[in-house]
Amino acid sequence: MKVLVTGSGGREHGLAWSVASSAEVERVYVAPGNAGTAIDDKMENVDIDVMDIDAQIAFAKQNDIALTIIGPEVPLVAGAADQFQAAGLTCLGPGREAARLEGSKSFSKDFLERHGIPTARYGSFENVDPAIEFSNGMSTPIVIKADGLAAGKGVVIAPTHSEAEVTIRDMLSGNAFGEAGYRVVIEEFLVGEEASFIVIADGKSFLPFATSQDHKAAFDGDKGPNTGGMGAYSPAPVVTPEIHQRIEDLVIKPAIEGMAEDGHPYVGFLYAGLMIDEEGYPRVIEFNCRFGDPETQPVMMRMKTDLVRLCLAATQGRLEGEQIEFDDQVALTVVVVSGGYPGDYAKGCAIQGLSKIEGGKVFHAGTKLEDGEIKTSGGRVLGVTALGQSVGEAQEKAYNLVNDISFDGMYCRSDIGYRAVAREKGDA
Ligand code: AMP
Ligand code: GLY
């Protein structure tokens, strides 16, 4: 069987790697892919832009693609999955309406409220004056979110009412995020520990992937500006078996049922970003309509079940009765970035040491193959991943692998997994 994965990041390399491990799969095409998906076994890049859905459909038809997995949110929110289905092709991913769970924060918050799914108290506004009045009535810090897609950068946590006002004016004037900021969601600041809970759904049933936790802040100690994610590990120790059940019952089940009730059955990966409070109760921070990046990398590293089998079952509405299994070991991914990221950074730097890697997996993100040489081409460059019996061991192994790799300006956090390591040592 031949499979197409669209996208070019670490998530897509992780998904393609898992797909390629299936005995049923002879070839995985990645459009447009990166250097990792250009060189891995069974994989091949196709030079088609991630947003050129017509060209992807033509390619899928010409090449007998049995399954397409759409990696990123932007094509999903634009309706890529609907287009594939309309062309008679099998494609995993929510359609445009269902993808609004990520594409519009106000749609998502209204959905959560309507279906009684726990989340932060909020208001959504298109006009400055009522937005500021609402914000002034809330205790600080205040969370302000641009309604539309903003590549993970549309969230501001304002420490004071006056800073909240500046942010609200900035977003609603269209200065900060253009179209994505024509409406804002203002919400209560949630306290607790974050976890990523990702499931595959077939419109009625779902199966949860192993839990994970990412580190969004650029610097050690979770300090500095937010990024797409500087590292992740799986499982998330904060999600005990009891909390796991609670998340399924209070969040995922009502979300899948709610989408079906509302006439938009959800088929694809659904990612709930959760805040777990001190009593162990989850609240939804956000929904994403795709797999996490970098969560994909540690989760796929632990997955024992055939991903293609699950994706096909999901597209055919028969996930019920399927099983999903994960390695008991911990997987930890350190994201290696270009110096300066999430701000400006250099591209085109040659990466050394990749051939030395043994005993782990380096997932590529912002890389490209140029004249047989692997060079940087983005902010997040590699996701260096290792398995271990404990978080501490996986962490040590992953950082040992990182030490083999070098390129000009290379940077990574030195403390990925620190909370979980502290838990293991009994310090947290
Ligand atoms: P989002 O893009 O909605 O996931 O927000 C990005 C990050 O901002 C989250 O991962 C949280 O760390 C933080 N955040 C968003 N909403 C809240 C909230 N209501 N309370 C506390 N932190 C939040
Ligand atoms: N790692 C966060 C995300 O994929 O949204």
Short mmCIF file of C-alpha atoms and ligand atoms in Angstrom, two decimals:
data_model
loop_
_atom_site.label_atom_id
_atom_site.label_comp_id
_atom_site.label_asym_id
_atom_site.label_seq_id
_atom_site.Cartn_x
_atom_site.Cartn_y
_atom_site.Cartn_z
CA MET A 1 0.00 0.00 0.00
CA LYS A 2 1.14 3.58 -0.68
CA VAL A 3 0.49 6.41 1.75
CA LEU A 4 0.79 10.18 1.37
CA VAL A 5 1.56 12.45 4.32
CA THR A 6 1.30 16.21 3.79
CA GLY A 7 3.50 18.70 5.62
CA SER A 8 7.20 19.18 6.25
CA GLY A 9 7.79 19.34 9.98
CA GLY A 10 8.85 17.05 12.79
CA ARG A 11 5.26 15.89 13.17
CA GLU A 12 5.15 14.76 9.56
CA HIS A 13 8.47 12.95 9.79
CA GLY A 14 7.19 11.24 12.95
CA LEU A 15 3.93 10.20 11.28
CA ALA A 16 5.69 9.06 8.09
CA TRP A 17 8.19 7.03 10.15
CA SER A 18 5.37 5.29 11.98
CA VAL A 19 3.49 4.67 8.72
CA ALA A 20 6.66 3.26 7.11
CA SER A 21 7.04 0.74 9.91
CA SER A 22 3.79 -0.95 8.83
CA ALA A 23 4.34 -4.24 7.00
CA GLU A 24 1.41 -3.29 4.73
CA VAL A 25 3.14 -0.15 3.48
CA GLU A 26 5.53 -0.24 0.54
CA ARG A 27 6.05 3.53 0.10
CA VAL A 28 5.34 6.73 2.02
CA TYR A 29 5.30 9.94 0.02
CA VAL A 30 5.67 13.19 1.92
CA ALA A 31 4.58 16.49 0.36
CA PRO A 32 6.74 18.48 0.52
CA GLY A 33 8.71 16.77 3.32
CA ASN A 34 12.20 17.55 4.64
CA ALA A 35 15.67 15.98 4.52
CA GLY A 36 14.62 13.28 7.00
CA THR A 37 11.69 12.14 4.89
CA ALA A 38 13.94 12.31 1.80
CA ILE A 39 16.43 9.77 3.17
CA ASP A 40 14.51 7.40 5.47
CA ASP A 41 13.62 3.87 4.36
CA LYS A 42 10.50 3.56 2.20
CA MET A 43 10.06 7.37 2.13
CA GLU A 44 10.13 9.78 -0.76
CA ASN A 45 9.46 13.50 -0.97
CA VAL A 46 7.07 14.95 -3.50
CA ASP A 47 7.60 18.55 -4.50
CA ILE A 48 4.05 19.75 -3.86
CA ASP A 49 3.25 22.61 -1.50
CA VAL A 50 1.33 21.70 1.66
CA MET A 51 -1.49 24.04 0.57
CA ASP A 52 -1.68 22.88 -3.04
CA ILE A 53 -4.52 20.45 -2.42
CA ASP A 54 -5.43 20.07 -6.11
CA ALA A 55 -1.90 18.90 -6.95
CA GLN A 56 -1.91 16.52 -3.96
CA ILE A 57 -5.21 15.03 -5.13
CA ALA A 58 -3.87 14.60 -8.68
CA PHE A 59 -0.75 12.93 -7.27
CA ALA A 60 -2.81 10.63 -5.04
CA LYS A 61 -4.96 9.55 -7.99
CA GLN A 62 -2.00 8.98 -10.32
CA ASN A 63 -0.08 6.98 -7.74
CA ASP A 64 -2.81 4.78 -6.25
CA ILE A 65 -2.46 6.32 -2.81
CA ALA A 66 -4.57 4.24 -0.41
CA LEU A 67 -4.46 6.77 2.44
CA THR A 68 -3.55 10.42 2.81
CA ILE A 69 -2.79 11.86 6.23
CA ILE A 70 -2.91 15.65 6.38
CA GLY A 71 -0.34 16.76 8.93
CA PRO A 72 -0.81 20.47 9.71
CA GLU A 73 -3.85 22.50 10.76
CA VAL A 74 -3.77 25.15 8.03
CA PRO A 75 -4.88 22.87 5.14
CA LEU A 76 -7.38 21.10 7.43
CA VAL A 77 -8.98 24.38 8.48
CA ALA A 78 -9.09 25.35 4.79
CA GLY A 79 -11.08 22.17 3.99
CA ALA A 80 -8.39 19.90 2.50
CA ALA A 81 -9.98 16.72 3.90
CA ASP A 82 -13.35 17.59 2.32
CA GLN A 83 -11.62 18.08 -1.04
CA PHE A 84 -9.90 14.68 -0.85
CA GLN A 85 -13.18 13.00 0.06
CA ALA A 86 -15.05 14.78 -2.70
CA ALA A 87 -12.42 13.41 -5.10
CA GLY A 88 -13.22 9.89 -3.86
CA LEU A 89 -9.94 9.48 -1.96
CA THR A 90 -9.36 8.11 1.53
CA CYS A 91 -7.97 10.85 3.72
CA LEU A 92 -7.57 11.12 7.48
CA GLY A 93 -8.38 14.51 8.94
CA PRO A 94 -11.43 16.50 10.01
CA GLY A 95 -13.34 18.43 7.38
CA ARG A 96 -13.51 22.22 7.39
CA GLU A 97 -16.45 22.43 9.80
CA ALA A 98 -14.96 20.01 12.34
CA ALA A 99 -11.52 21.63 12.06
CA ARG A 100 -13.07 24.85 13.39
CA LEU A 101 -12.42 23.37 16.82
CA GLU A 102 -8.90 24.67 16.19
CA GLY A 103 -9.57 27.23 13.48
CA SER A 104 -11.77 29.47 15.61
CA LYS A 105 -11.20 29.87 19.34
CA SER A 106 -14.66 31.40 19.82
CA PHE A 107 -16.30 28.46 17.97
CA SER A 108 -14.31 26.11 20.17
CA LYS A 109 -15.18 27.90 23.41
CA ASP A 110 -18.89 28.09 22.50
CA PHE A 111 -18.79 24.37 21.68
CA LEU A 112 -17.18 23.56 25.04
CA GLU A 113 -19.77 25.61 26.90
CA ARG A 114 -22.70 24.17 24.95
CA HIS A 115 -21.61 20.61 25.73
CA GLY A 116 -20.64 21.22 29.36
CA ILE A 117 -16.95 20.44 28.83
CA PRO A 118 -14.77 22.08 31.49
CA THR A 119 -12.74 25.09 30.29
CA ALA A 120 -11.76 28.58 31.44
CA ARG A 121 -14.51 31.21 31.86
CA TYR A 122 -14.46 33.47 28.82
CA GLY A 123 -16.04 36.08 26.61
CA SER A 124 -15.56 36.65 22.89
CA PHE A 125 -15.59 40.10 21.32
CA GLU A 126 -15.27 41.92 18.04
CA ASN A 127 -15.45 45.42 19.50
CA VAL A 128 -12.91 47.12 21.74
CA ASP A 129 -15.14 48.75 24.38
CA PRO A 130 -17.10 45.69 25.54
CA ALA A 131 -13.87 43.63 25.41
CA ILE A 132 -12.10 46.06 27.73
CA GLU A 133 -15.10 46.25 30.05
CA PHE A 134 -15.13 42.44 30.32
CA SER A 135 -11.37 42.32 30.85
CA ASN A 136 -11.54 44.97 33.60
CA GLY A 137 -14.05 42.82 35.44
CA MET A 138 -11.64 39.83 35.57
CA SER A 139 -8.85 39.16 38.00
CA THR A 140 -5.29 39.23 36.65
CA PRO A 141 -3.45 37.74 34.87
CA ILE A 142 -5.83 37.83 31.91
CA VAL A 143 -5.51 35.55 28.88
CA ILE A 144 -6.24 37.12 25.49
CA LYS A 145 -6.40 35.02 22.34
CA ALA A 146 -6.72 35.95 18.69
CA ASP A 147 -9.70 34.00 17.32
CA GLY A 148 -8.07 32.52 14.22
CA LEU A 149 -4.94 30.53 13.46
CA ALA A 150 -1.79 32.36 14.53
CA ALA A 151 0.85 29.61 14.46
CA GLY A 152 0.73 29.23 18.24
CA LYS A 153 1.61 32.88 18.76
CA GLY A 154 -1.89 34.30 19.15
CA VAL A 155 -2.04 33.99 22.95
CA VAL A 156 -1.06 36.81 25.30
CA ILE A 157 -1.07 36.48 29.08
CA ALA A 158 -1.45 40.05 30.35
CA PRO A 159 -0.27 40.58 33.94
CA THR A 160 -2.26 43.82 34.43
CA HIS A 161 -5.53 45.33 33.23
CA SER A 162 -3.70 48.08 31.37
CA GLU A 163 -1.51 45.57 29.50
CA ALA A 164 -4.66 43.59 28.69
CA GLU A 165 -6.18 46.76 27.23
CA VAL A 166 -3.15 47.38 25.02
CA THR A 167 -3.28 43.78 23.75
CA ILE A 168 -7.02 43.90 23.07
CA ARG A 169 -6.66 47.15 21.09
CA ASP A 170 -3.70 45.75 19.18
CA MET A 171 -5.47 42.52 18.21
CA LEU A 172 -8.86 44.01 17.37
CA SER A 173 -7.33 46.77 15.26
CA GLY A 174 -5.84 44.04 13.06
CA ASN A 175 -2.30 45.19 13.87
CA ALA A 176 -1.21 42.14 15.78
CA PHE A 177 -2.53 39.15 13.84
CA GLY A 178 -4.37 40.59 10.85
CA GLU A 179 -7.54 38.65 10.03
CA ALA A 180 -6.97 36.09 12.79
CA GLY A 181 -7.43 38.87 15.35
CA TYR A 182 -10.71 40.36 14.13
CA ARG A 183 -12.28 38.67 17.11
CA VAL A 184 -10.67 37.94 20.48
CA VAL A 185 -11.39 35.48 23.25
CA ILE A 186 -10.66 36.81 26.72
CA GLU A 187 -10.43 34.17 29.41
CA GLU A 188 -9.60 33.34 32.97
CA PHE A 189 -6.03 32.26 33.73
CA LEU A 190 -5.92 28.57 34.66
CA VAL A 191 -3.48 27.22 37.23
CA GLY A 192 -2.09 23.68 37.24
CA GLU A 193 0.04 21.42 35.08
CA GLU A 194 -0.44 21.13 31.34
CA ALA A 195 -0.74 17.86 29.42
CA SER A 196 -1.45 16.94 25.81
CA PHE A 197 -4.14 14.32 25.29
CA ILE A 198 -4.42 13.22 21.68
CA VAL A 199 -6.93 10.74 20.28
CA ILE A 200 -7.84 9.30 16.92
CA ALA A 201 -11.58 9.51 16.25
CA ASP A 202 -13.90 8.00 13.64
CA GLY A 203 -16.88 10.30 14.18
CA LYS A 204 -18.39 8.20 17.00
CA SER A 205 -15.59 6.34 18.79
CA PHE A 206 -12.05 7.21 19.69
CA LEU A 207 -8.80 5.66 20.89
CA PRO A 208 -6.38 7.68 22.99
CA PHE A 209 -2.69 7.83 22.11
CA ALA A 210 -0.19 7.78 24.95
CA THR A 211 -0.22 11.05 26.91
CA SER A 212 2.54 13.60 26.49
CA GLN A 213 3.78 16.94 27.69
CA ASP A 214 5.59 19.58 25.70
CA HIS A 215 7.75 22.56 26.64
CA LYS A 216 6.60 25.65 24.76
CA ALA A 217 8.94 28.26 26.27
CA ALA A 218 12.25 28.95 24.51
CA PHE A 219 14.57 28.83 27.53
CA ASP A 220 15.35 26.57 30.48
CA GLY A 221 12.94 26.65 33.39
CA ASP A 222 10.05 27.31 30.95
CA LYS A 223 11.19 30.95 30.63
CA GLY A 224 11.25 33.22 27.60
CA PRO A 225 8.99 33.57 24.58
CA ASN A 226 6.60 30.84 23.47
CA THR A 227 7.72 28.66 20.56
CA GLY A 228 6.13 25.84 18.60
CA GLY A 229 7.64 23.48 21.21
CA MET A 230 11.21 22.92 22.43
CA GLY A 231 10.79 19.32 23.47
CA ALA A 232 8.30 16.76 24.69
CA TYR A 233 8.05 13.45 26.47
CA SER A 234 5.58 10.63 26.81
CA PRO A 235 3.88 9.57 29.03
CA ALA A 236 2.88 12.68 31.02
CA PRO A 237 3.19 11.57 34.65
CA VAL A 238 0.60 14.14 35.76
CA VAL A 239 -2.03 12.00 33.99
CA THR A 240 -2.55 9.18 36.46
CA PRO A 241 -4.90 6.33 35.45
CA GLU A 242 -7.71 8.03 37.40
CA ILE A 243 -7.14 11.38 35.67
CA HIS A 244 -6.88 9.57 32.32
CA GLN A 245 -10.37 8.17 32.82
CA ARG A 246 -11.66 11.58 33.89
CA ILE A 247 -10.24 13.17 30.71
CA GLU A 248 -11.96 10.55 28.57
CA ASP A 249 -15.28 10.95 30.40
CA LEU A 250 -15.36 14.72 30.91
CA VAL A 251 -13.56 15.96 27.80
CA ILE A 252 -13.04 13.54 24.92
CA LYS A 253 -16.29 11.57 24.97
CA PRO A 254 -18.53 14.64 25.19
CA ALA A 255 -16.43 16.36 22.51
CA ILE A 256 -16.77 13.50 20.01
CA GLU A 257 -20.48 13.11 20.85
CA GLY A 258 -21.01 16.87 20.75
CA MET A 259 -19.46 17.22 17.30
CA ALA A 260 -21.67 14.40 16.00
CA GLU A 261 -24.76 15.98 17.59
CA ASP A 262 -23.91 19.33 16.04
CA GLY A 263 -23.72 17.69 12.61
CA HIS A 264 -19.92 17.71 12.23
CA PRO A 265 -18.75 14.21 13.14
CA TYR A 266 -15.08 14.41 14.02
CA VAL A 267 -12.80 12.08 12.07
CA GLY A 268 -9.06 12.42 12.53
CA PHE A 269 -6.59 13.29 15.25
CA LEU A 270 -8.02 15.45 18.02
CA TYR A 271 -5.56 17.09 20.36
CA ALA A 272 -6.83 18.44 23.67
CA GLY A 273 -4.41 20.81 25.39
CA LEU A 274 -5.38 20.46 29.04
CA MET A 275 -4.69 22.13 32.34
CA ILE A 276 -4.86 19.63 35.21
CA ASP A 277 -5.64 21.37 38.50
CA GLU A 278 -4.45 20.45 41.99
CA GLU A 279 -7.48 18.19 42.56
CA GLY A 280 -6.73 16.32 39.33
CA TYR A 281 -9.54 17.84 37.26
CA PRO A 282 -8.88 18.69 33.61
CA ARG A 283 -9.91 21.88 31.82
CA VAL A 284 -9.52 22.38 28.09
CA ILE A 285 -7.05 25.13 27.16
CA GLU A 286 -7.46 24.50 23.45
CA PHE A 287 -8.34 21.90 20.87
CA ASN A 288 -6.10 21.22 17.88
CA CYS A 289 -7.37 19.37 14.83
CA ARG A 290 -4.10 17.50 14.20
CA PHE A 291 -1.31 15.71 16.00
CA GLY A 292 1.03 17.69 18.25
CA ASP A 293 4.45 18.87 17.23
CA PRO A 294 6.77 17.84 18.91
CA GLU A 295 4.45 15.45 20.83
CA THR A 296 4.17 13.21 17.73
CA GLN A 297 7.83 12.28 17.96
CA PRO A 298 7.88 10.70 21.47
CA VAL A 299 4.38 9.25 21.05
CA MET A 300 5.22 7.54 17.73
CA MET A 301 8.49 6.32 19.24
CA ARG A 302 6.42 4.35 21.80
CA MET A 303 3.60 3.21 19.56
CA LYS A 304 3.40 -0.53 18.92
CA THR A 305 0.13 -0.58 16.96
CA ASP A 306 0.07 -0.15 13.20
CA LEU A 307 -0.85 3.53 12.64
CA VAL A 308 -2.10 2.88 9.10
CA ARG A 309 -4.51 0.24 10.36
CA LEU A 310 -5.93 2.73 12.87
CA CYS A 311 -6.16 5.54 10.30
CA LEU A 312 -8.04 3.31 7.85
CA ALA A 313 -10.36 2.11 10.63
CA ALA A 314 -11.04 5.76 11.57
CA THR A 315 -11.87 6.78 8.00
CA GLN A 316 -14.24 3.79 7.75
CA GLY A 317 -16.00 4.48 11.06
CA ARG A 318 -14.87 1.24 12.69
CA LEU A 319 -12.45 2.20 15.45
CA GLU A 320 -14.61 0.48 18.03
CA GLY A 321 -13.01 -2.85 18.75
CA GLU A 322 -9.54 -1.69 17.67
CA GLN A 323 -6.76 -1.63 20.25
CA ILE A 324 -3.85 0.70 20.71
CA GLU A 325 -0.63 -0.29 22.44
CA PHE A 326 2.47 1.56 23.60
CA ASP A 327 5.90 0.59 24.78
CA ASP A 328 6.18 0.89 28.58
CA GLN A 329 9.36 2.90 28.22
CA VAL A 330 9.48 6.68 28.36
CA ALA A 331 10.30 8.56 25.16
CA LEU A 332 11.82 12.03 25.28
CA THR A 333 12.46 14.45 22.41
CA VAL A 334 14.85 17.39 22.57
CA VAL A 335 14.12 19.91 19.83
CA VAL A 336 17.28 21.40 18.36
CA VAL A 337 16.66 24.86 16.92
CA SER A 338 18.44 27.52 14.88
CA GLY A 339 19.98 30.20 17.12
CA GLY A 340 17.59 33.16 17.46
CA TYR A 341 14.38 31.12 17.06
CA PRO A 342 11.51 32.02 17.68
CA GLY A 343 12.88 35.34 16.36
CA ASP A 344 15.09 35.70 13.27
CA TYR A 345 17.57 32.96 12.52
CA ALA A 346 20.00 31.87 9.83
CA LYS A 347 19.17 29.15 7.29
CA GLY A 348 21.33 26.95 5.10
CA CYS A 349 23.81 25.85 7.81
CA ALA A 350 25.32 22.41 7.23
CA ILE A 351 24.43 19.88 9.95
CA GLN A 352 27.19 17.58 11.13
CA GLY A 353 27.12 14.35 13.09
CA LEU A 354 23.82 12.83 11.96
CA SER A 355 25.54 9.68 10.72
CA LYS A 356 26.91 9.02 14.23
CA ILE A 357 23.44 8.64 15.75
CA GLU A 358 22.83 5.23 17.29
CA GLY A 359 20.26 4.06 19.79
CA GLY A 360 17.60 6.70 19.16
CA LYS A 361 15.87 8.50 16.35
CA VAL A 362 16.44 11.97 14.97
CA PHE A 363 13.23 13.32 13.48
CA HIS A 364 13.82 16.15 11.04
CA ALA A 365 11.81 19.38 10.93
CA GLY A 366 13.45 22.45 9.34
CA THR A 367 16.00 20.61 7.21
CA LYS A 368 16.59 20.18 3.50
CA LEU A 369 18.81 18.05 1.37
CA GLU A 370 21.04 20.18 -0.87
CA ASP A 371 23.68 18.59 -3.10
CA GLY A 372 23.68 15.53 -0.87
CA GLU A 373 24.25 17.64 2.24
CA ILE A 374 21.72 18.12 5.05
CA LYS A 375 21.23 21.81 5.86
CA THR A 376 19.02 23.83 8.17
CA SER A 377 15.95 25.43 6.60
CA GLY A 378 13.76 26.43 9.54
CA GLY A 379 13.58 27.42 13.20
CA ARG A 380 12.94 24.01 14.69
CA VAL A 381 15.53 21.83 12.98
CA LEU A 382 15.59 18.36 14.59
CA GLY A 383 13.72 16.36 17.24
CA VAL A 384 16.30 14.16 18.89
CA THR A 385 14.45 11.27 20.51
CA ALA A 386 15.41 8.43 22.84
CA LEU A 387 13.65 5.76 24.88
CA GLY A 388 14.52 4.92 28.48
CA GLN A 389 13.24 2.98 31.46
CA SER A 390 12.68 6.29 33.26
CA VAL A 391 12.34 9.94 32.20
CA GLY A 392 15.81 10.50 33.64
CA GLU A 393 17.29 7.75 31.47
CA ALA A 394 15.47 8.86 28.31
CA GLN A 395 16.61 12.42 29.00
CA GLU A 396 20.23 11.40 29.44
CA LYS A 397 20.20 9.31 26.27
CA ALA A 398 18.54 12.04 24.20
CA TYR A 399 21.07 14.66 25.34
CA ASN A 400 23.95 12.25 24.60
CA LEU A 401 22.66 12.03 21.03
CA VAL A 402 22.32 15.82 20.84
CA ASN A 403 26.02 16.08 21.76
CA ASP A 404 26.93 14.27 18.54
CA ILE A 405 25.17 16.86 16.38
CA SER A 406 26.37 20.33 15.47
CA PHE A 407 25.64 23.25 13.16
CA ASP A 408 26.31 26.99 13.29
CA GLY A 409 24.12 28.67 15.88
CA MET A 410 22.61 25.38 17.14
CA TYR A 411 20.61 25.78 20.36
CA CYS A 412 18.45 23.55 22.54
CA ARG A 413 17.06 23.70 26.04
CA SER A 414 19.07 21.67 28.54
CA ASP A 415 16.17 20.69 30.81
CA ILE A 416 13.49 18.94 28.71
CA GLY A 417 11.48 16.73 31.06
CA TYR A 418 12.69 18.41 34.26
CA ARG A 419 9.31 18.30 35.99
CA ALA A 420 8.91 14.60 35.33
CA VAL A 421 12.50 13.91 36.40
CA ALA A 422 11.84 15.79 39.66
CA ARG A 423 8.71 13.68 40.19
CA GLU A 424 10.76 10.52 39.70
CA LYS A 425 13.24 11.70 42.28
CA GLY A 426 10.38 12.53 44.65
CA ASP A 427 11.10 16.29 44.62
CA ALA A 428 7.76 17.31 43.17
P1 AMP B 1 -3.00 27.90 23.21
O1 AMP B 1 -2.44 28.36 21.88
O2 AMP B 1 -4.43 28.21 23.43
O3 AMP B 1 -2.62 26.48 23.53
O4 AMP B 1 -2.15 28.70 24.31
C1 AMP B 1 -0.75 28.62 24.34
C2 AMP B 1 -0.29 28.48 25.75
O5 AMP B 1 -0.75 29.59 26.54
C3 AMP B 1 -0.85 27.26 26.46
O6 AMP B 1 -0.12 26.11 26.23
C4 AMP B 1 -0.77 27.69 27.91
O7 AMP B 1 0.56 27.52 28.40
C5 AMP B 1 -1.08 29.15 27.85
N1 AMP B 1 -2.50 29.38 28.10
C6 AMP B 1 -3.48 29.49 27.17
N2 AMP B 1 -4.67 29.68 27.75
C7 AMP B 1 -4.45 29.69 29.08
C8 AMP B 1 -5.28 29.86 30.24
N3 AMP B 1 -6.60 30.09 30.13
N4 AMP B 1 -4.71 29.81 31.45
C9 AMP B 1 -3.37 29.61 31.58
N5 AMP B 1 -2.54 29.46 30.55
C10 AMP B 1 -3.06 29.50 29.30
N1 GLY B 2 3.12 21.26 20.78
C1 GLY B 2 1.98 22.05 20.68
C2 GLY B 2 1.18 21.84 19.48
O1 GLY B 2 1.41 20.97 18.65
O2 GLY B 2 0.21 22.58 19.33
#
